[in-house]
Amino acid sequence: MSLAQLDCSAREIKLLQDEIERLRDPQELNFMSSQLDELQEENSRLKYRLNILKRSLQEEMSQNGKAMLNINQCLQQIFGEAISTAYPGLENAPLMVTLNQQAKFGDYQCNSAMPMAQMMKAKGQKVSPREIAEKIVQNIPNNELIERTEIAGPGFINVHLKRMFVSKLLSNLLVNGVQPPSLKKKKKVVVDFSSPNIAKEMHVGHLRSTIIGDSMCRLFEFLGNEVLRLNHVGDWGTQFGMLIAHLQDKFPNYLSVSPPIGDLQAFYKASKKRFDEDEEFKKRAYQCVVKLQSKEPDFIKAWNLICDVSRNEFQKVYNCLDIRIEERGESYYQDMMTVVVKEFEEKGLVQLDEGRKIVFAPGQSIPLTIVKSDGGYTYDTSDLAAIKNRLFDEKADIIIYVTDSGQVLHFQVVFAAAQLIGWYDPKVTRVEHAGFGVVLGEDKKKFKTRSGDTVRLMDLLEEGLKRSMDKLKEKGRDKVLTPEELLKAQRAVAFGCIKYADLSHNRINDYIFSFDKMLDDRGNTAAYLLYAFTRIRSIARLANIQEATLHKAAETTEVLLDHEKEWKLGKCILRFPEILQKITDDLLLHTLCDYLYELATTFTEFYDNCYCVEKDRQTGEVVKVNMWRMLICEATAAVMAKGFDILGINPVQRM
């Protein structure tokens, strides 16, 4: 519940109390005695409602005590109430509250008056936007957010926040930490991401899905939801026939001695070569597929051996990037596919097309093939089985698929078919494809090695480690940090820069992979932000201020915001919940990166203009600590740390 709603509830409680007092005085009412029973019953109902409201209000206030407040959302509720009071007959009045782009005119801006004037004009009521704005301002309810409002131009309402209110919110953040905004209802969120293919090494194409998907999971987890991280690996299909046949030839004793398959990629290429060139081998490969699908024990063991080699390789990448994920490959859904096909057939949604069984979903130009002409199932069938499992068995409220944009049409058709059969209503359940562009080299072509091969992801990560160490040594950090600190800094910079370079670009667009740019400590890069964060964290340490001292000060010291740079930074810190709301809605994580960069640069302005620690110029000794400014430093670092955590970046204390 917002502050505006709390204020409204408090007023309703007062009205109910007045009504109860009035009903207690029968002479005042001047009603016939026959009506007293009815009035007493009404009185009881009002008391009951009053108690519920009071209890609800107390619960909300205690719940909201620790949570960070979304200021924009609070202002929307305040202006929503003002608009409905000023124009009760205007249905679906537009509610437009945005950050004011020019601080000299105010902190936020309500721009509802202009579209409201258009709506009223369409109904034959000619009212100027400025007149509407004036009426909205007159009906703003009492609240603790707004200091004053000004009407500018044709009807923009500029909003100035109360400094004391912002100061209280910063104190709340410092005492309770960076807490997520209040959650109305905990949701079950399924995120399908990474999804490499068994027997093939992870390449740079898997980098984006893995990084973006992990960050989305971290976001929903921080907001208090239950998140299921799924790895829909390609672990089933005809290619396993040739791999098993090749395994039998190369390692005939594989059932008793684990085969030393070091390079699975080479193993795959060798089996594919034989499959393409040797007819006898091809026949045996198809027989192996049949036996695997029949779940014969020896063939299941061979399949597991191949899968385990891949899993070990995948895990090396996941360990580097700090990824948690649960494997549920295509094989997991095999037994569910028959049921799915039968359900579509029973509902009369299946058409026959040259031996294939296909499903046309409304508004889609291409069908799904759920059974091939040879009786086999397809990716379409397994994706339908997967979405049904996630909706009915996992009871997901939100399902997000993180794959490249080339699959957008496929998922559109799968989602449309799932709606057609009645598995979910998009108004109730959010099912979304979060597509992304490809990774390009600095020549703006698909990222490849010099020989034209796809770049192995592990090679890329190792190159990142090498370059980050070179960068740290170039800055002389090896002479300042201990060997252990240097290794931590190396990993933080290498993997942080690779993740941030991806996440700081709009995921819908292609992006150019450049180690030189991502390791540059100028501009909107992880290198710059990590160094900035380390500097902020070092301010208290260099002034010999203990953490316990800062915690105590947070509870007793008022955060002053008199200087314009203090005020600017304080408001910037508190925009964090608004940023989280936006990226939850559109799943575009670059907005968080842009915010963290803005926060870091705004902090630099503050630090350059406002002394946190004053030292003697000759001795260098600390002579004065401006504790409220130290607290502003702490609040900045706390929000930056949580932002890094959502992006999957691990900052270190010393760099």
XYZ file of C-alpha atoms in Angstrom:
655
model
C 0.000 0.000 0.000
C 1.382 3.444 -0.937
C 1.541 6.544 1.260
C -1.400 7.979 -0.691
C -3.465 4.835 -0.020
C -2.473 4.928 3.665
C -3.554 8.570 3.830
C -6.862 7.706 2.141
C -7.441 4.782 4.567
C -6.720 7.036 7.540
C -9.332 9.542 6.320
C -11.846 6.724 5.836
C -11.181 5.550 9.408
C -11.883 9.092 10.672
C -15.170 9.224 8.701
C -16.221 5.842 10.094
C -15.405 6.956 13.630
C -17.532 10.094 13.150
C -20.370 7.990 11.748
C -20.209 5.606 14.728
C -20.346 8.537 17.159
C -23.357 9.942 15.293
C -25.178 6.624 15.431
C -24.666 6.458 19.190
C -26.949 9.512 19.686
C -30.574 8.471 18.951
C -31.971 11.945 19.671
C -29.644 13.444 17.083
C -30.873 10.927 14.565
C -34.540 11.682 15.241
C -35.644 8.325 13.905
C -38.564 6.154 14.936
C -37.757 3.485 17.583
C -38.652 0.796 15.047
C -35.536 1.778 13.101
C -33.145 1.451 16.064
C -32.478 -2.270 15.480
C -31.485 -1.542 11.910
C -29.214 1.280 13.022
C -27.545 -0.868 15.693
C -26.864 -3.520 13.078
C -25.371 -0.876 10.781
C -23.309 0.394 13.724
C -21.874 -3.105 14.292
C -21.035 -3.455 10.619
C -19.242 -0.099 10.642
C -17.245 -1.057 13.764
C -16.231 -4.343 12.129
C -15.140 -2.532 8.950
C -13.287 0.063 11.018
C -11.318 -2.628 12.863
C -10.392 -4.356 9.592
C -9.208 -1.058 8.115
C -7.149 -0.232 11.204
C -5.559 -3.689 11.240
C -4.843 -3.505 7.501
C -3.330 -0.042 7.909
C -1.065 -1.190 10.755
C 0.083 -4.247 8.774
C 0.875 -2.170 5.689
C 2.760 0.456 7.684
C 4.888 -2.177 9.442
C 5.459 -4.030 6.168
C 6.411 -0.825 4.362
C 8.755 0.166 7.187
C 11.720 -1.686 5.728
C 10.861 -1.799 2.021
C 12.236 0.813 -0.337
C 9.489 3.114 -1.554
C 8.851 3.668 -5.255
C 8.439 7.468 -5.282
C 7.074 7.571 -8.831
C 4.414 4.985 -7.938
C 3.430 6.966 -4.823
C 3.089 10.147 -6.885
C 0.974 8.283 -9.446
C -1.410 7.215 -6.681
C -1.560 10.751 -5.267
C -2.286 12.276 -8.678
C -4.659 9.409 -9.532
C -6.708 10.284 -6.465
C -6.572 14.012 -7.299
C -7.760 13.358 -10.871
C -10.624 11.074 -9.802
C -11.736 13.651 -7.193
C -11.488 16.572 -9.647
C -13.120 14.707 -12.560
C -15.140 11.782 -11.126
C -17.058 11.300 -14.391
C -13.955 10.863 -16.564
C -13.296 7.156 -16.964
C -9.791 5.794 -17.606
C -8.198 9.214 -17.246
C -4.525 9.048 -18.320
C -2.038 9.042 -15.461
C 1.379 10.309 -16.568
C 4.013 10.978 -13.899
C 7.633 11.124 -15.014
C 10.993 12.240 -13.733
C 11.547 15.925 -14.469
C 14.371 16.161 -17.005
C 15.321 19.665 -15.826
C 15.940 19.740 -12.077
C 15.483 23.535 -11.883
C 11.770 23.066 -12.677
C 11.190 20.350 -10.080
C 11.832 16.709 -9.266
C 8.902 15.014 -11.030
C 6.228 16.097 -13.468
C 2.572 15.145 -13.962
C 1.619 15.460 -17.638
C -1.970 14.201 -17.495
C -3.735 17.506 -18.206
C -3.041 17.594 -21.981
C -4.397 14.121 -22.859
C -7.314 14.686 -20.454
C -8.215 17.847 -22.385
C -8.232 15.777 -25.605
C -10.512 13.165 -24.027
C -12.930 15.801 -22.781
C -12.901 17.549 -26.161
C -13.942 14.268 -27.793
C -16.926 14.238 -25.406
C -17.884 17.786 -26.367
C -16.382 19.470 -23.279
C -13.927 22.207 -24.122
C -11.575 22.781 -21.179
C -8.006 24.088 -21.419
C -5.223 21.804 -20.159
C -4.047 24.546 -17.802
C -7.496 24.765 -16.222
C -7.486 20.962 -15.781
C -4.012 21.116 -14.226
C -5.184 23.782 -11.757
C -8.169 21.649 -10.725
C -5.926 18.571 -10.279
C -3.557 20.571 -8.051
C -6.486 21.859 -5.958
C -7.529 18.250 -5.266
C -4.132 16.786 -4.325
C -4.732 14.944 -1.007
C -2.632 15.625 2.081
C 0.632 13.699 1.828
C 4.196 13.749 3.115
C 5.888 13.646 -0.309
C 5.086 16.924 -2.041
C 6.577 20.222 -0.901
C 4.902 22.272 -3.618
C 3.625 22.134 -7.201
C 3.870 24.635 -10.056
C 1.932 24.683 -13.306
C 4.128 25.389 -16.312
C 3.438 25.934 -20.002
C 0.164 24.524 -21.335
C -0.480 22.355 -18.245
C 2.628 20.551 -16.990
C 2.491 20.100 -13.214
C 5.995 20.356 -11.788
C 6.418 18.554 -8.473
C 8.969 19.492 -5.786
C 9.594 16.800 -3.155
C 9.976 17.497 0.565
C 13.625 17.273 1.586
C 12.707 15.853 4.989
C 10.768 13.060 3.260
C 13.757 12.140 1.052
C 16.043 12.316 4.089
C 13.788 9.861 5.992
C 13.804 7.425 3.080
C 17.611 7.512 2.957
C 17.783 6.867 6.710
C 15.392 3.933 6.266
C 17.664 2.517 3.541
C 20.762 2.906 5.742
C 19.146 1.244 8.768
C 17.388 -1.610 6.948
C 19.600 -2.109 3.905
C 18.459 -2.190 0.291
C 15.136 -4.008 0.647
C 12.860 -4.817 -2.306
C 9.609 -2.868 -2.713
C 6.579 -4.498 -1.049
C 5.323 -7.513 -3.005
C 1.536 -7.892 -3.314
C 1.785 -11.604 -4.118
C 4.751 -13.948 -4.365
C 4.839 -15.404 -7.874
C 6.320 -18.551 -9.386
C 8.672 -17.525 -12.183
C 10.222 -19.973 -14.674
C 13.174 -18.702 -16.718
C 14.386 -20.908 -19.605
C 17.920 -19.840 -20.541
C 21.418 -20.912 -21.663
C 20.279 -24.203 -23.314
C 23.428 -25.507 -25.059
C 23.448 -28.768 -27.029
C 24.946 -31.954 -25.625
C 28.082 -33.133 -27.478
C 28.774 -29.592 -28.671
C 30.846 -27.054 -26.803
C 29.312 -23.848 -25.552
C 30.198 -21.011 -27.890
C 29.865 -17.240 -27.834
C 26.244 -17.563 -29.016
C 25.351 -19.139 -25.657
C 26.987 -16.272 -23.770
C 24.091 -13.838 -24.165
C 21.330 -16.276 -23.170
C 23.320 -17.370 -20.108
C 24.175 -13.856 -18.891
C 20.781 -12.260 -19.653
C 18.783 -15.187 -18.249
C 20.807 -15.291 -15.028
C 20.313 -11.554 -14.484
C 16.548 -11.859 -14.993
C 16.472 -14.663 -12.403
C 18.429 -12.514 -9.940
C 15.968 -9.644 -10.465
C 12.865 -11.749 -9.782
C 14.566 -13.442 -6.811
C 15.473 -10.093 -5.239
C 11.868 -8.941 -5.637
C 10.768 -11.896 -3.483
C 9.486 -14.342 -6.099
C 10.108 -18.091 -6.321
C 12.307 -18.622 -9.381
C 12.957 -21.870 -11.251
C 16.075 -21.562 -13.450
C 15.805 -24.109 -16.274
C 18.449 -25.296 -18.738
C 16.552 -26.767 -21.720
C 19.599 -28.574 -23.133
C 19.490 -30.404 -26.460
C 20.013 -33.926 -25.092
C 17.775 -36.039 -27.342
C 17.404 -36.761 -31.036
C 18.855 -38.635 -34.003
C 22.402 -37.252 -33.516
C 22.776 -39.489 -30.453
C 22.511 -42.567 -32.681
C 25.723 -41.689 -34.529
C 27.474 -40.666 -31.286
C 26.627 -43.979 -29.584
C 27.622 -46.016 -32.679
C 30.950 -44.147 -32.797
C 31.429 -44.703 -29.043
C 30.885 -48.465 -29.471
C 33.585 -48.586 -32.172
C 36.179 -46.405 -30.459
C 35.658 -47.641 -26.898
C 34.105 -51.137 -27.093
C 34.554 -51.644 -23.313
C 32.708 -48.383 -22.454
C 30.258 -50.272 -20.205
C 33.023 -51.273 -17.797
C 35.679 -48.589 -18.338
C 34.748 -44.896 -18.579
C 35.900 -43.705 -22.033
C 38.531 -40.920 -21.996
C 36.677 -38.511 -24.277
C 38.746 -35.354 -23.827
C 37.540 -33.343 -26.816
C 33.829 -33.967 -27.335
C 33.703 -31.496 -30.221
C 36.296 -33.568 -32.151
C 34.417 -36.743 -31.195
C 31.186 -35.243 -32.599
C 32.884 -34.147 -35.853
C 34.428 -37.609 -36.360
C 31.075 -39.353 -35.864
C 29.340 -36.876 -38.202
C 31.968 -37.500 -40.901
C 31.382 -41.257 -40.695
C 27.597 -40.718 -40.714
C 27.808 -38.661 -43.920
C 30.259 -40.967 -45.728
C 29.607 -44.538 -44.500
C 26.192 -46.037 -45.343
C 26.718 -49.054 -43.097
C 27.573 -46.766 -40.166
C 24.497 -44.620 -40.918
C 22.211 -47.701 -40.733
C 23.755 -48.734 -37.418
C 23.336 -45.157 -36.123
C 19.590 -45.278 -36.887
C 19.332 -48.649 -35.100
C 21.037 -47.072 -32.078
C 18.428 -44.283 -32.056
C 15.600 -46.843 -31.978
C 17.267 -48.731 -29.112
C 17.876 -45.493 -27.203
C 14.255 -44.446 -27.604
C 13.239 -47.928 -26.417
C 15.370 -47.205 -23.330
C 17.583 -50.289 -23.585
C 19.977 -50.119 -20.567
C 23.290 -50.329 -22.495
C 22.234 -47.503 -24.804
C 20.935 -45.360 -21.941
C 24.352 -45.797 -20.270
C 26.155 -44.751 -23.463
C 23.851 -41.714 -23.739
C 24.524 -40.776 -20.094
C 28.290 -41.051 -20.606
C 28.157 -38.611 -23.526
C 25.858 -36.244 -21.598
C 28.143 -36.294 -18.555
C 31.197 -35.268 -20.599
C 29.196 -32.268 -21.886
C 27.831 -31.401 -18.457
C 31.356 -31.219 -17.043
C 32.371 -28.801 -19.799
C 29.236 -26.671 -19.326
C 29.854 -26.519 -15.589
C 33.292 -24.976 -16.099
C 31.604 -22.039 -17.851
C 28.843 -21.802 -15.229
C 31.433 -21.794 -12.423
C 33.322 -18.900 -14.049
C 30.160 -16.860 -14.532
C 28.613 -17.839 -11.160
C 25.511 -19.367 -12.759
C 23.007 -21.538 -10.899
C 20.767 -23.554 -13.209
C 18.760 -26.791 -13.179
C 19.056 -29.068 -16.196
C 15.828 -30.207 -17.811
C 16.662 -31.204 -21.327
C 14.425 -32.340 -24.161
C 14.644 -35.914 -22.808
C 12.753 -34.789 -19.662
C 9.621 -34.164 -21.733
C 9.715 -37.309 -23.920
C 6.973 -39.197 -22.064
C 4.733 -36.105 -21.993
C 4.693 -35.629 -25.776
C 2.284 -38.494 -26.523
C -0.235 -37.012 -24.073
C 0.133 -33.545 -25.660
C -0.479 -34.882 -29.204
C -3.519 -36.852 -27.977
C -4.966 -33.739 -26.298
C -4.678 -31.684 -29.501
C -6.264 -34.531 -31.483
C -9.168 -34.964 -29.043
C -9.960 -31.246 -29.273
C -10.031 -31.436 -33.090
C -7.098 -29.066 -33.536
C -4.890 -31.381 -35.624
C -4.734 -31.402 -39.440
C -2.994 -33.970 -41.657
C -0.502 -32.654 -44.209
C 1.357 -35.211 -46.357
C 1.596 -37.615 -43.443
C 2.502 -34.932 -40.884
C 0.249 -33.877 -38.020
C 0.134 -30.093 -37.843
C -1.605 -27.440 -35.740
C -2.569 -23.991 -37.032
C -2.961 -21.388 -34.270
C -5.136 -18.278 -34.829
C -3.276 -15.312 -36.318
C -0.186 -17.371 -37.160
C 1.021 -17.845 -40.733
C 2.915 -21.086 -40.144
C 1.758 -24.282 -38.391
C 3.419 -26.361 -35.691
C 4.438 -29.877 -36.756
C 3.670 -32.052 -33.731
C 4.251 -35.433 -35.440
C 6.543 -36.002 -38.450
C 5.543 -38.231 -41.369
C 7.780 -40.997 -39.943
C 5.901 -40.830 -36.613
C 8.657 -38.992 -34.733
C 8.248 -35.904 -32.582
C 9.799 -32.479 -33.214
C 11.069 -29.409 -31.363
C 7.496 -28.099 -31.644
C 6.192 -31.120 -29.732
C 8.827 -30.880 -26.982
C 8.265 -27.119 -26.572
C 4.499 -27.688 -26.233
C 5.129 -30.421 -23.647
C 7.533 -28.090 -21.808
C 5.128 -25.157 -21.641
C 2.305 -27.425 -20.446
C 4.549 -28.861 -17.727
C 5.548 -25.370 -16.587
C 1.949 -24.146 -16.500
C 0.295 -27.144 -14.844
C 2.987 -29.007 -12.886
C 5.150 -26.039 -11.903
C 2.094 -23.735 -11.652
C 4.076 -20.832 -13.098
C 2.670 -17.298 -13.013
C 5.453 -16.018 -15.299
C 7.418 -17.964 -17.934
C 10.309 -16.305 -19.777
C 12.252 -17.847 -22.666
C 15.669 -16.263 -23.255
C 16.862 -17.191 -26.750
C 18.132 -15.369 -29.827
C 15.653 -13.264 -31.796
C 15.771 -15.764 -34.666
C 13.378 -17.947 -32.646
C 10.779 -15.251 -32.040
C 8.354 -16.596 -34.671
C 8.638 -20.150 -33.343
C 7.722 -19.062 -29.817
C 4.888 -16.853 -31.048
C 3.310 -19.926 -32.641
C 3.944 -22.134 -29.561
C 2.348 -19.516 -27.257
C -0.623 -19.078 -29.630
C -1.180 -22.868 -29.736
C -1.021 -23.077 -25.925
C -3.678 -20.346 -25.702
C -5.778 -22.024 -28.420
C -5.982 -25.274 -26.439
C -6.845 -23.316 -23.288
C -3.700 -23.927 -21.261
C -3.343 -20.293 -20.222
C -4.905 -16.844 -20.472
C -2.332 -14.111 -21.272
C -4.310 -11.701 -19.062
C -3.616 -13.976 -16.088
C -0.284 -15.660 -16.874
C 2.688 -13.830 -18.360
C 4.446 -15.936 -21.002
C 7.139 -14.052 -22.876
C 10.023 -14.553 -25.286
C 12.962 -12.296 -24.361
C 14.898 -12.310 -27.626
C 18.363 -10.917 -28.197
C 20.642 -9.965 -31.097
C 23.859 -11.680 -32.146
C 27.412 -11.052 -30.923
C 29.529 -9.354 -33.591
C 33.294 -9.034 -33.930
C 34.975 -5.654 -34.259
C 34.635 -6.053 -38.046
C 30.841 -5.981 -37.431
C 30.490 -9.539 -38.742
C 29.486 -12.613 -36.720
C 32.067 -13.167 -33.991
C 34.483 -15.887 -35.228
C 38.075 -17.005 -34.724
C 40.676 -16.011 -37.329
C 40.228 -19.420 -38.949
C 36.495 -18.756 -39.267
C 35.394 -21.134 -36.482
C 32.863 -20.272 -33.792
C 34.603 -18.905 -30.683
C 34.617 -21.402 -27.801
C 33.172 -19.784 -24.713
C 35.835 -21.195 -22.394
C 38.587 -19.754 -24.633
C 36.855 -16.383 -24.477
C 36.662 -16.437 -20.663
C 40.326 -17.433 -20.353
C 41.317 -14.600 -22.693
C 39.280 -12.249 -20.467
C 41.246 -13.398 -17.411
C 44.556 -12.814 -19.176
C 43.582 -9.323 -20.360
C 42.171 -8.260 -16.990
C 45.432 -9.251 -15.269
C 47.388 -7.249 -17.861
C 45.139 -4.254 -17.150
C 45.571 -4.540 -13.371
C 49.371 -4.779 -13.715
C 49.369 -1.817 -16.093
C 47.703 0.198 -13.305
C 50.287 -1.068 -10.805
C 47.743 -2.953 -8.723
C 50.057 -5.976 -8.398
C 52.346 -3.786 -6.263
C 49.520 -2.751 -3.907
C 47.331 -5.854 -3.582
C 48.197 -9.171 -1.984
C 48.373 -12.160 -4.395
C 44.956 -13.335 -3.152
C 43.413 -9.858 -3.591
C 44.934 -9.609 -7.079
C 43.357 -12.914 -8.175
C 39.953 -11.814 -6.809
C 40.271 -8.496 -8.637
C 41.282 -10.334 -11.837
C 38.129 -12.495 -11.799
C 35.878 -9.583 -10.793
C 37.162 -7.414 -13.660
C 37.294 -10.184 -16.310
C 33.872 -11.732 -15.774
C 32.231 -8.494 -14.613
C 33.345 -6.704 -17.781
C 32.147 -9.519 -20.067
C 28.729 -9.581 -18.362
C 28.335 -5.803 -18.216
C 29.347 -5.332 -21.870
C 26.446 -7.599 -22.805
C 23.857 -6.316 -20.321
C 24.606 -2.614 -20.913
C 23.434 -2.937 -24.526
C 19.756 -3.180 -25.418
C 19.384 -6.977 -25.675
C 17.221 -6.662 -28.796
C 20.159 -5.227 -30.763
C 23.327 -6.946 -31.970
C 26.416 -5.884 -30.061
C 30.112 -5.680 -30.888
C 32.381 -7.722 -28.621
C 35.562 -5.795 -27.815
C 37.875 -6.566 -24.900
C 39.546 -3.157 -25.306
C 36.237 -1.302 -24.861
C 34.912 -3.427 -22.016
C 38.179 -3.139 -20.028
C 38.369 0.634 -20.534
C 37.951 2.356 -17.162
C 36.372 5.427 -18.756
C 32.702 5.677 -19.656
C 29.830 3.269 -19.066
C 31.840 0.077 -18.463
C 32.108 -2.429 -15.622
C 35.778 -1.463 -15.189
C 34.797 2.170 -14.480
C 31.943 1.181 -12.142
C 33.998 -1.389 -10.228
C 36.784 1.155 -9.649
C 34.199 3.785 -8.636
C 32.567 1.351 -6.188
C 35.926 0.435 -4.656
C 36.759 4.143 -4.210
C 33.413 4.826 -2.472
C 33.920 1.852 -0.145
C 37.447 3.058 0.706
C 36.362 6.534 1.931
C 35.297 5.311 5.384
C 38.249 2.913 5.627
C 40.815 5.632 4.876
C 39.169 7.893 7.459
C 39.391 5.034 10.030
C 35.619 4.959 10.481
C 34.441 1.522 11.604
C 31.348 -0.171 10.174
C 29.732 -0.224 13.639
C 30.152 3.562 13.853
C 28.361 4.013 10.525
C 25.523 1.693 11.620
C 25.033 3.680 14.811
C 25.174 6.988 12.918
C 22.502 5.728 10.496
C 20.077 5.429 13.424
C 20.904 8.769 15.040
C 22.183 11.169 12.368
C 19.841 13.146 10.109
C 20.870 12.940 6.456
C 21.129 16.604 5.463
C 20.440 17.474 1.839
C 21.057 21.228 1.827
C 23.754 21.284 -0.856
C 22.394 20.900 -4.397
C 24.772 17.961 -5.059
C 23.599 16.192 -1.867
C 20.000 16.677 -2.993
C 20.719 15.425 -6.533
C 22.508 12.295 -5.291
C 19.888 11.556 -2.607
C 17.083 11.555 -5.197
C 19.166 9.449 -7.600
C 19.769 6.777 -4.929
C 16.034 6.555 -4.220
C 15.124 5.986 -7.876
C 16.363 2.393 -7.578
C 12.851 0.877 -7.026
C 11.556 2.754 -10.109
C 14.345 1.232 -12.210
C 13.541 -2.248 -10.897
C 9.867 -1.750 -11.767
C 10.724 -0.726 -15.317
C 13.034 -3.669 -16.011
C 10.511 -6.068 -14.460
C 7.950 -4.775 -16.964
C 10.086 -4.744 -20.136
C 12.984 -7.117 -19.243
C 15.497 -4.643 -20.721
C 18.413 -4.818 -18.306
C 20.472 -2.062 -19.936
C 18.238 0.402 -18.048
C 19.795 -0.808 -14.786
C 23.296 -0.409 -16.251
C 22.496 3.147 -17.370
C 21.175 3.908 -13.876
C 24.310 2.558 -12.144
C 26.482 4.679 -14.442
C 24.344 7.755 -13.669
C 24.591 6.980 -9.946
C 28.402 6.702 -10.138
C 28.802 9.963 -12.075
C 26.327 11.772 -9.779
C 28.358 10.542 -6.807
C 31.550 11.940 -8.374
C 29.857 15.367 -8.663
C 28.825 15.132 -4.999
C 32.268 14.031 -3.805
C 34.042 16.779 -5.760
C 31.813 19.477 -4.235
C 31.010 18.230 -0.736
C 33.752 17.367 1.768
C 32.999 14.080 3.526
C 36.275 14.008 5.442
C 38.338 17.136 6.135
C 42.064 16.658 6.717
C 44.875 18.833 7.933
C 46.743 19.976 4.799
C 50.158 19.617 6.396
C 49.847 16.444 8.478
C 47.093 14.682 6.514
C 45.321 13.870 9.782
C 41.517 13.755 9.833
C 40.244 16.881 11.594
C 36.549 16.629 10.812
C 34.125 13.965 9.578
C 30.833 15.153 8.084
C 28.915 12.056 9.146
C 25.727 12.725 7.165
C 27.842 12.814 3.999
C 29.571 9.579 4.972
C 26.081 8.090 5.236
C 25.256 9.321 1.722
C 28.426 7.521 0.545
C 27.234 4.334 2.283
C 23.752 4.571 0.732
C 25.299 4.999 -2.745
C 27.560 1.967 -2.250
C 24.672 -0.158 -0.904
C 22.502 0.513 -3.963
C 25.437 -0.025 -6.340
C 26.213 -3.358 -4.636
C 22.625 -4.549 -5.037
C 22.614 -3.404 -8.677
C 25.816 -5.380 -9.282
C 24.256 -8.408 -7.611
C 21.256 -8.308 -9.962
C 23.640 -8.067 -12.936
C 25.625 -11.029 -11.585
C 28.766 -8.938 -11.011
C 30.905 -9.583 -7.908
C 32.741 -6.421 -6.815
C 35.742 -6.704 -4.495
C 36.675 -4.469 -1.576
C 40.114 -3.637 -3.010
C 41.150 -3.231 -6.646
